[in-house]
C-alpha positions as MATLAB code, in Angstrom:
seq = 'MTQEVDMPVAWKVLLQEEFEKPYFQQLSERVRNEYLEKTVFPHPTNIFRAFEIKEPRAVKVVILGQDPYHTPGVADGLAFSTLPQNTIPPSLQNIFKEIENEFGVACNKNPDLTRFATQGVLLLNASLSVRSGEANSHSEYGWHTFTDAIISALSKRHEHIVFLLWGSFAGKKEVLIDSSKHLILKSPHPSPLSAYRGFFGNNHFTLANEYLKKHGRTEINWR';
ca = [
       0.000    0.000    0.000;
       2.807    2.419    0.867;
       4.089    2.272   -2.714;
       0.745    3.656   -3.915;
       0.893    6.721   -1.661;
       2.399    9.623   -3.569;
       4.324   11.095   -0.670;
       8.054   11.846   -0.210;
      10.142    9.093    1.361;
      10.766   10.870    4.685;
       7.018   11.185    5.289;
       6.429    7.570    4.244;
       9.001    6.451    6.799;
       7.376    8.586    9.515;
       3.907    7.222    8.730;
       4.763    3.667    7.666;
       2.628    2.047   10.371;
      -0.440    4.062    9.369;
      -0.296    2.950    5.746;
      -0.445   -0.671    6.855;
      -3.535   -0.301    9.055;
      -6.951   -1.481    7.815;
      -8.533    1.972    8.173;
      -6.031    3.462    5.720;
      -6.704    0.730    3.194;
     -10.423    1.477    3.477;
      -9.830    5.229    3.328;
      -7.747    4.916    0.165;
     -10.355    2.797   -1.572;
     -13.228    5.035   -0.586;
     -11.484    8.226   -1.679;
     -10.366    6.616   -4.934;
     -13.963    5.669   -5.721;
     -15.179    9.171   -4.875;
     -12.760   10.687   -7.366;
     -14.023    8.280  -10.016;
     -17.721    8.844   -9.332;
     -18.036   12.415   -7.980;
     -16.430   15.827   -8.268;
     -13.830   15.947   -5.500;
     -11.222   18.526   -4.461;
      -8.344   19.144   -4.532;
      -7.078   17.634   -7.777;
      -5.881   14.111   -6.886;
      -2.258   15.057   -7.576;
      -2.530   17.653   -4.788;
      -3.975   15.472   -2.002;
      -0.549   15.140   -0.359;
       0.863   18.451   -1.582;
       1.396   19.760    1.968;
       3.997   17.026    2.468;
       5.856   17.512   -0.806;
       7.435   20.839    0.091;
       9.391   20.064    3.272;
      10.530   16.920    5.083;
       9.246   16.270    8.625;
      12.498   17.429   10.221;
      12.114   20.805    8.489;
       8.619   21.485    9.849;
       8.717   24.502   12.158;
       5.044   25.488   12.341;
       1.840   23.481   11.889;
      -1.378   25.325   10.989;
      -4.416   23.073   11.105;
      -7.445   23.572    8.900;
     -10.584   21.442    8.773;
     -11.019   20.350    5.156;
     -10.221   21.630    1.653;
     -12.289   24.375    0.038;
     -15.287   22.692   -1.609;
     -15.831   25.357   -4.289;
     -14.519   24.462   -7.771;
     -11.070   25.795   -8.591;
     -10.173   26.883   -5.063;
      -8.478   24.037   -3.117;
      -4.751   23.675   -3.841;
      -3.744   21.049   -1.258;
      -2.585   23.509    1.413;
      -4.830   24.570    4.300;
      -6.175   28.138    3.943;
      -4.314   28.556    0.627;
      -5.653   28.904   -2.900;
      -4.362   29.587   -6.412;
      -2.811   33.046   -6.934;
      -5.462   34.227   -9.395;
      -8.327   33.472   -6.996;
     -10.129   35.860   -4.680;
      -8.722   35.781   -1.146;
     -11.015   33.533    0.967;
     -12.553   35.286    4.012;
     -10.546   33.410    6.675;
      -7.314   34.082    4.817;
      -8.220   37.772    4.574;
      -8.373   37.811    8.373;
      -5.083   35.939    8.654;
      -3.468   38.632    6.505;
      -5.076   41.342    8.661;
      -3.626   39.817   11.817;
      -0.178   39.536   10.230;
      -0.316   43.224    9.248;
      -1.494   44.238   12.712;
       1.299   42.291   14.410;
       4.164   43.453   12.223;
       2.879   46.924   11.382;
       3.493   46.643    7.655;
       1.504   45.626    4.589;
       1.857   41.929    3.813;
       1.898   39.974    0.576;
      -1.761   39.417   -0.313;
      -1.108   36.530   -2.699;
      -3.523   33.785   -1.519;
      -1.093   31.072   -2.631;
       0.622   30.216    0.666;
       3.380   28.132   -0.875;
       5.746   30.872    0.386;
       4.910   29.811    3.958;
       5.201   26.108    3.185;
       8.680   26.495    1.693;
       9.822   28.020    5.003;
       8.640   25.011    7.020;
       4.971   25.795    7.711;
       2.886   22.636    7.370;
      -0.553   23.802    6.203;
      -2.459   20.683    7.183;
      -6.155   20.053    6.692;
      -7.701   17.432    8.974;
      -9.401   15.939    5.902;
      -7.362   15.878    2.718;
     -10.281   15.638    0.300;
     -13.858   16.892    0.033;
     -16.830   16.463   -2.307;
     -17.775   19.505   -4.382;
     -20.237   21.748   -2.568;
     -20.349   19.560    0.558;
     -18.210   20.763    3.442;
     -16.785   18.003    5.663;
     -18.188   15.349    3.313;
     -15.083   13.177    3.727;
     -14.596   13.816    7.442;
     -15.854   10.354    8.398;
     -13.750    8.468    5.855;
     -10.694    8.060    8.084;
      -8.745   11.184    7.215;
      -8.926   12.481   10.782;
      -7.306    9.306   12.086;
      -4.528    9.731    9.546;
      -3.892   13.424   10.163;
      -4.061   12.902   13.945;
      -1.289   10.336   13.461;
       0.741   12.947   11.563;
       0.403   15.438   14.406;
       1.313   12.777   16.981;
       4.318   11.578   14.989;
       5.684   15.094   14.560;
       5.212   15.708   18.269;
       6.942   12.490   19.317;
       9.850   12.395   16.892;
      10.724   16.057   16.545;
      10.966   19.083   18.798;
      10.458   22.840   18.872;
       7.492   22.983   16.505;
       4.815   25.647   16.930;
       1.265   24.311   16.587;
      -1.303   26.988   15.732;
      -4.730   25.651   16.681;
      -7.498   28.011   15.598;
     -11.095   27.285   16.513;
     -12.679   24.604   18.702;
     -12.099   21.792   16.189;
      -8.364   22.434   15.930;
      -8.106   23.118   19.655;
      -9.109   19.541   20.427;
      -5.886   18.341   18.784;
      -3.929   19.728   21.732;
      -4.044   16.287   23.386;
      -1.907   14.876   20.558;
       0.983   17.255   21.235;
       3.710   17.119   23.892;
       3.704   20.659   25.277;
       7.060   20.081   26.981;
       8.741   19.801   23.557;
       6.606   22.134   21.475;
       4.644   25.399   21.642;
       0.847   25.167   21.384;
      -1.024   28.390   20.596;
      -4.831   28.367   20.614;
      -7.387   30.997   19.698;
     -10.734   31.398   17.949;
     -10.822   30.654   14.217;
     -10.016   33.408   11.670;
     -13.436   32.931   10.071;
     -15.487   36.173    9.867;
     -17.910   34.488   12.290;
     -15.329   34.236   15.061;
     -12.219   36.310   14.276;
     -13.390   39.217   16.446;
     -13.781   36.892   19.437;
     -10.036   36.551   19.895;
      -8.274   35.656   16.670;
      -7.519   39.297   16.064;
      -4.877   40.293   18.574;
      -3.754   36.725   19.358;
      -0.162   37.597   18.344;
       0.380   34.026   17.161;
       2.728   34.921   14.316;
       4.945   37.018   16.562;
       4.890   34.434   19.353;
       5.730   31.658   16.887;
       8.775   33.552   15.648;
       9.934   34.360   19.173;
       9.758   30.666   20.079;
      11.596   29.567   16.927;
      14.338   32.139   17.497;
      14.700   31.119   21.143;
      15.281   27.519   20.077;
      17.728   28.292   17.299;
      15.330   27.848   14.391;
      14.943   30.338   11.557;
      11.933   32.599   11.952;
       9.108   32.584    9.403;
       8.720   35.588    7.125;
       4.957   35.917    7.462;
       4.871   39.139    5.452;
];
């Protein structure tokens, strides 16, 4: 089964046990059938895109989203990110606002967040696929078990990673992370429905950089 997963070798090694479990076999088959029978996002070549940019040892920050955008032409395989020609999604608009507020300068408004990923930010959705027009439609397929295993493996085998957990869903992942080895930052979600309840002013981007610098890791250029 591992040979069929289009993921770089370092990630395959980290997650080897997961690929061999029955749930992952069932997940793979179910998702494969969905792509054949329905309209599903992101494009199948981008399901594991978040893992193609940096190896596990290079991950410095994890930002957890819930599932890919379910509107055609939007999901690109990275949480909160979309193709550069697209309109900036509302939550990402608020992320940019917070970055500008924290650093006091205008930030790059390109909605393609590959520039964060190349610096070691793992933009991880809890589900890695979704049916067109149906939010969370693949949430019960087994993706959450798989992505929980990713968070746990990063926590156990690496150190000094900043986990940004926005919203109640992401906040529940705190139990998977060893807070003695990593920094966990929680706040409301950047969605327009909740950003004013504590996402704005959370200083997460500044705090993440301070932690990385303190532990000898290169800071992220969020701007």
